[in-house]
């Protein structure tokens, strides 16, 4: 049992070590932070979406922005799109689960907002459809995916593709990257905060 536990931890460390060595991905994270701070200062919002465990991660990250991360500060305008279960189930039932996020982004999103979609495969239809609407509206898209980026690669303004094919290891790294973005946005946005 201990060998298996150590193997899982070692794999997680290896994935994060590969992230650490990916200078292009790190540069994308830095650019996302800069553009997100500019967007927030312009009155824009940050939206998150995902499915299953990735929906939980999306909600977690939205809460870090709208609640607080390290600094006791004002809320930032961020929300996870799947939290209104009446909306979600009505649209899934009356239309299709494939359009639950696209319809919300069409109604709520504005040019200059951010939409962060979390999908370990990069092939979640409902996220891809939301990214298509986002592109039409001038909303900046950030795809959190696994190694290949899947079909979301072509739809993402910024792709954060974790170098792994193992779902739990990808999800762990999505949270890591999301926390880094939140910490740096908070630090930069509230630079003069005491």
mmCIF file of C-alpha atoms in Angstrom:
data_model
loop_
_atom_site.group_PDB
_atom_site.id
_atom_site.type_symbol
_atom_site.label_atom_id
_atom_site.label_comp_id
_atom_site.label_asym_id
_atom_site.label_seq_id
_atom_site.Cartn_x
_atom_site.Cartn_y
_atom_site.Cartn_z
ATOM 1 C CA UNK A 1 0.000 0.000 0.000
ATOM 2 C CA UNK A 2 2.763 2.494 0.898
ATOM 3 C CA UNK A 3 4.441 1.823 -2.442
ATOM 4 C CA UNK A 4 1.218 2.729 -4.292
ATOM 5 C CA UNK A 5 0.771 5.878 -2.206
ATOM 6 C CA UNK A 6 4.344 6.963 -2.919
ATOM 7 C CA UNK A 7 3.880 6.196 -6.611
ATOM 8 C CA UNK A 8 0.806 8.452 -6.815
ATOM 9 C CA UNK A 9 2.583 11.284 -4.988
ATOM 10 C CA UNK A 10 5.656 10.873 -7.206
ATOM 11 C CA UNK A 11 3.509 11.071 -10.333
ATOM 12 C CA UNK A 12 1.862 14.248 -9.047
ATOM 13 C CA UNK A 13 5.267 15.787 -8.327
ATOM 14 C CA UNK A 14 6.493 14.799 -11.791
ATOM 15 C CA UNK A 15 3.549 16.511 -13.510
ATOM 16 C CA UNK A 16 4.126 19.678 -11.503
ATOM 17 C CA UNK A 17 7.856 19.529 -12.236
ATOM 18 C CA UNK A 18 7.027 19.385 -15.949
ATOM 19 C CA UNK A 19 4.754 22.416 -15.509
ATOM 20 C CA UNK A 20 7.593 24.235 -13.783
ATOM 21 C CA UNK A 21 9.857 23.595 -16.755
ATOM 22 C CA UNK A 22 7.334 24.724 -19.386
ATOM 23 C CA UNK A 23 8.436 28.334 -19.932
ATOM 24 C CA UNK A 24 5.810 28.939 -22.627
ATOM 25 C CA UNK A 25 2.973 27.860 -20.328
ATOM 26 C CA UNK A 26 4.369 29.981 -17.491
ATOM 27 C CA UNK A 27 4.523 32.974 -19.856
ATOM 28 C CA UNK A 28 0.859 32.379 -20.768
ATOM 29 C CA UNK A 29 -0.054 32.358 -17.062
ATOM 30 C CA UNK A 30 1.742 35.680 -16.607
ATOM 31 C CA UNK A 31 -0.055 37.194 -19.603
ATOM 32 C CA UNK A 32 -3.421 35.916 -18.328
ATOM 33 C CA UNK A 33 -2.763 37.620 -14.981
ATOM 34 C CA UNK A 34 -1.878 40.944 -16.621
ATOM 35 C CA UNK A 35 -4.891 40.899 -18.945
ATOM 36 C CA UNK A 36 -7.231 39.762 -16.180
ATOM 37 C CA UNK A 37 -6.176 42.647 -13.924
ATOM 38 C CA UNK A 38 -6.718 45.083 -16.804
ATOM 39 C CA UNK A 39 -10.134 43.543 -17.495
ATOM 40 C CA UNK A 40 -11.186 43.751 -13.846
ATOM 41 C CA UNK A 41 -10.074 47.385 -13.649
ATOM 42 C CA UNK A 42 -12.260 48.048 -16.709
ATOM 43 C CA UNK A 43 -15.323 46.590 -14.977
ATOM 44 C CA UNK A 44 -15.242 43.170 -16.627
ATOM 45 C CA UNK A 45 -16.089 39.839 -15.005
ATOM 46 C CA UNK A 46 -14.580 36.359 -14.764
ATOM 47 C CA UNK A 47 -16.691 33.275 -15.478
ATOM 48 C CA UNK A 48 -15.781 29.640 -14.846
ATOM 49 C CA UNK A 49 -17.255 26.388 -16.146
ATOM 50 C CA UNK A 50 -16.559 22.673 -15.994
ATOM 51 C CA UNK A 51 -18.233 19.277 -15.616
ATOM 52 C CA UNK A 52 -18.091 16.833 -12.714
ATOM 53 C CA UNK A 53 -14.873 17.254 -10.727
ATOM 54 C CA UNK A 54 -13.884 20.103 -13.025
ATOM 55 C CA UNK A 55 -17.156 21.876 -12.134
ATOM 56 C CA UNK A 56 -16.193 21.572 -8.472
ATOM 57 C CA UNK A 57 -12.764 22.999 -9.306
ATOM 58 C CA UNK A 58 -14.357 25.824 -11.326
ATOM 59 C CA UNK A 59 -16.613 26.698 -8.403
ATOM 60 C CA UNK A 60 -13.650 26.547 -6.002
ATOM 61 C CA UNK A 61 -11.619 28.969 -8.132
ATOM 62 C CA UNK A 62 -14.545 31.364 -8.622
ATOM 63 C CA UNK A 63 -14.929 31.477 -4.836
ATOM 64 C CA UNK A 64 -11.243 32.362 -4.422
ATOM 65 C CA UNK A 65 -11.824 35.431 -6.611
ATOM 66 C CA UNK A 66 -15.221 36.502 -5.269
ATOM 67 C CA UNK A 67 -14.393 35.709 -1.647
ATOM 68 C CA UNK A 68 -10.741 36.153 -0.836
ATOM 69 C CA UNK A 69 -7.437 34.368 -1.316
ATOM 70 C CA UNK A 70 -4.653 35.776 0.878
ATOM 71 C CA UNK A 71 -5.774 39.380 1.282
ATOM 72 C CA UNK A 72 -8.771 40.670 3.237
ATOM 73 C CA UNK A 73 -10.183 42.705 0.355
ATOM 74 C CA UNK A 74 -13.263 43.567 -1.663
ATOM 75 C CA UNK A 75 -14.861 40.851 -3.760
ATOM 76 C CA UNK A 76 -13.855 40.441 -7.386
ATOM 77 C CA UNK A 77 -16.667 39.796 -9.920
ATOM 78 C CA UNK A 78 -16.314 36.072 -10.571
ATOM 79 C CA UNK A 79 -18.776 33.202 -10.699
ATOM 80 C CA UNK A 80 -19.117 29.591 -11.753
ATOM 81 C CA UNK A 81 -21.812 29.171 -14.397
ATOM 82 C CA UNK A 82 -23.222 25.871 -13.135
ATOM 83 C CA UNK A 83 -24.367 26.995 -9.673
ATOM 84 C CA UNK A 84 -27.957 27.862 -10.625
ATOM 85 C CA UNK A 85 -29.409 24.350 -10.696
ATOM 86 C CA UNK A 86 -32.884 25.498 -11.791
ATOM 87 C CA UNK A 87 -31.382 27.166 -14.867
ATOM 88 C CA UNK A 88 -29.014 24.265 -15.537
ATOM 89 C CA UNK A 89 -31.692 21.577 -15.369
ATOM 90 C CA UNK A 90 -34.268 23.615 -17.313
ATOM 91 C CA UNK A 91 -31.907 24.311 -20.213
ATOM 92 C CA UNK A 92 -30.546 20.756 -20.188
ATOM 93 C CA UNK A 93 -34.109 19.411 -20.271
ATOM 94 C CA UNK A 94 -35.657 21.894 -22.719
ATOM 95 C CA UNK A 95 -32.685 22.319 -25.064
ATOM 96 C CA UNK A 96 -29.578 20.251 -24.406
ATOM 97 C CA UNK A 97 -26.844 19.948 -21.800
ATOM 98 C CA UNK A 98 -24.506 20.900 -24.640
ATOM 99 C CA UNK A 99 -25.730 24.517 -24.540
ATOM 100 C CA UNK A 100 -26.055 25.199 -20.798
ATOM 101 C CA UNK A 101 -22.925 27.369 -20.675
ATOM 102 C CA UNK A 102 -23.257 28.897 -24.146
ATOM 103 C CA UNK A 103 -26.720 30.291 -23.362
ATOM 104 C CA UNK A 104 -25.507 31.852 -20.108
ATOM 105 C CA UNK A 105 -22.448 33.409 -21.729
ATOM 106 C CA UNK A 106 -24.649 34.761 -24.514
ATOM 107 C CA UNK A 107 -26.881 36.420 -21.917
ATOM 108 C CA UNK A 108 -24.343 37.475 -19.283
ATOM 109 C CA UNK A 109 -21.003 37.898 -21.008
ATOM 110 C CA UNK A 110 -19.606 41.143 -22.313
ATOM 111 C CA UNK A 111 -16.646 42.024 -24.481
ATOM 112 C CA UNK A 112 -13.461 41.915 -22.402
ATOM 113 C CA UNK A 113 -14.783 39.435 -19.827
ATOM 114 C CA UNK A 114 -12.913 36.199 -19.155
ATOM 115 C CA UNK A 115 -14.295 32.664 -19.499
ATOM 116 C CA UNK A 116 -12.186 29.913 -17.943
ATOM 117 C CA UNK A 117 -13.205 26.388 -18.963
ATOM 118 C CA UNK A 118 -11.849 23.341 -17.145
ATOM 119 C CA UNK A 119 -11.875 20.016 -19.009
ATOM 120 C CA UNK A 120 -9.284 17.296 -18.490
ATOM 121 C CA UNK A 121 -9.896 15.947 -22.005
ATOM 122 C CA UNK A 122 -10.346 19.328 -23.658
ATOM 123 C CA UNK A 123 -13.342 17.871 -25.481
ATOM 124 C CA UNK A 124 -16.341 18.903 -23.359
ATOM 125 C CA UNK A 125 -19.009 19.930 -25.856
ATOM 126 C CA UNK A 126 -20.767 22.364 -23.532
ATOM 127 C CA UNK A 127 -17.504 24.207 -22.832
ATOM 128 C CA UNK A 128 -16.559 24.293 -26.509
ATOM 129 C CA UNK A 129 -19.957 25.765 -27.408
ATOM 130 C CA UNK A 130 -19.523 28.391 -24.685
ATOM 131 C CA UNK A 131 -16.064 29.228 -26.047
ATOM 132 C CA UNK A 132 -17.565 29.666 -29.526
ATOM 133 C CA UNK A 133 -20.110 32.168 -28.173
ATOM 134 C CA UNK A 134 -17.357 33.859 -26.157
ATOM 135 C CA UNK A 135 -15.271 34.307 -29.289
ATOM 136 C CA UNK A 136 -18.253 35.935 -31.070
ATOM 137 C CA UNK A 137 -18.698 38.343 -28.143
ATOM 138 C CA UNK A 138 -15.029 39.255 -27.655
ATOM 139 C CA UNK A 139 -14.727 37.370 -24.369
ATOM 140 C CA UNK A 140 -11.236 36.082 -23.569
ATOM 141 C CA UNK A 141 -11.136 32.290 -23.202
ATOM 142 C CA UNK A 142 -8.741 30.265 -21.074
ATOM 143 C CA UNK A 143 -8.779 26.502 -21.547
ATOM 144 C CA UNK A 144 -7.536 24.358 -18.669
ATOM 145 C CA UNK A 145 -6.974 20.925 -20.231
ATOM 146 C CA UNK A 146 -4.778 17.864 -20.258
ATOM 147 C CA UNK A 147 -1.736 17.263 -22.418
ATOM 148 C CA UNK A 148 -3.175 17.521 -25.938
ATOM 149 C CA UNK A 149 -5.609 20.372 -25.307
ATOM 150 C CA UNK A 150 -8.271 18.408 -27.162
ATOM 151 C CA UNK A 151 -10.671 20.357 -29.353
ATOM 152 C CA UNK A 152 -10.602 23.258 -26.879
ATOM 153 C CA UNK A 153 -7.068 24.030 -28.050
ATOM 154 C CA UNK A 154 -8.393 25.700 -31.210
ATOM 155 C CA UNK A 155 -11.017 27.677 -29.263
ATOM 156 C CA UNK A 156 -8.817 28.956 -26.414
ATOM 157 C CA UNK A 157 -7.180 32.353 -26.479
ATOM 158 C CA UNK A 158 -4.911 30.913 -23.791
ATOM 159 C CA UNK A 159 -4.367 27.187 -23.358
ATOM 160 C CA UNK A 160 -3.088 25.837 -20.047
ATOM 161 C CA UNK A 161 -2.568 22.213 -21.042
ATOM 162 C CA UNK A 162 -1.224 20.137 -18.168
ATOM 163 C CA UNK A 163 1.396 17.626 -19.392
ATOM 164 C CA UNK A 164 -0.491 14.490 -18.333
ATOM 165 C CA UNK A 165 -3.194 12.110 -19.516
ATOM 166 C CA UNK A 166 -4.141 11.084 -15.953
ATOM 167 C CA UNK A 167 -7.377 12.820 -14.896
ATOM 168 C CA UNK A 168 -6.628 13.242 -11.154
ATOM 169 C CA UNK A 169 -3.120 14.580 -11.837
ATOM 170 C CA UNK A 170 -4.542 17.030 -14.398
ATOM 171 C CA UNK A 171 -7.195 18.240 -11.946
ATOM 172 C CA UNK A 172 -4.582 18.736 -9.212
ATOM 173 C CA UNK A 173 -2.578 20.911 -11.587
ATOM 174 C CA UNK A 174 -5.661 22.868 -12.671
ATOM 175 C CA UNK A 175 -6.176 23.880 -9.046
ATOM 176 C CA UNK A 176 -2.484 24.760 -8.730
ATOM 177 C CA UNK A 177 -2.584 26.956 -11.854
ATOM 178 C CA UNK A 178 -5.895 28.510 -10.792
ATOM 179 C CA UNK A 179 -4.499 29.313 -7.360
ATOM 180 C CA UNK A 180 -1.405 30.891 -8.920
ATOM 181 C CA UNK A 181 -3.563 33.063 -11.185
ATOM 182 C CA UNK A 182 -5.794 34.094 -8.289
ATOM 183 C CA UNK A 183 -2.862 34.893 -6.001
ATOM 184 C CA UNK A 184 -1.112 37.012 -8.622
ATOM 185 C CA UNK A 185 -4.293 38.795 -9.765
ATOM 186 C CA UNK A 186 -5.171 39.575 -6.152
ATOM 187 C CA UNK A 187 -1.631 40.804 -5.448
ATOM 188 C CA UNK A 188 -1.510 43.011 -8.542
ATOM 189 C CA UNK A 189 -5.101 44.301 -8.452
ATOM 190 C CA UNK A 190 -4.900 45.205 -4.768
ATOM 191 C CA UNK A 191 -1.249 46.357 -4.876
ATOM 192 C CA UNK A 192 -1.903 49.368 -2.640
ATOM 193 C CA UNK A 193 -4.150 47.451 -0.244
ATOM 194 C CA UNK A 194 -3.057 47.524 3.389
#
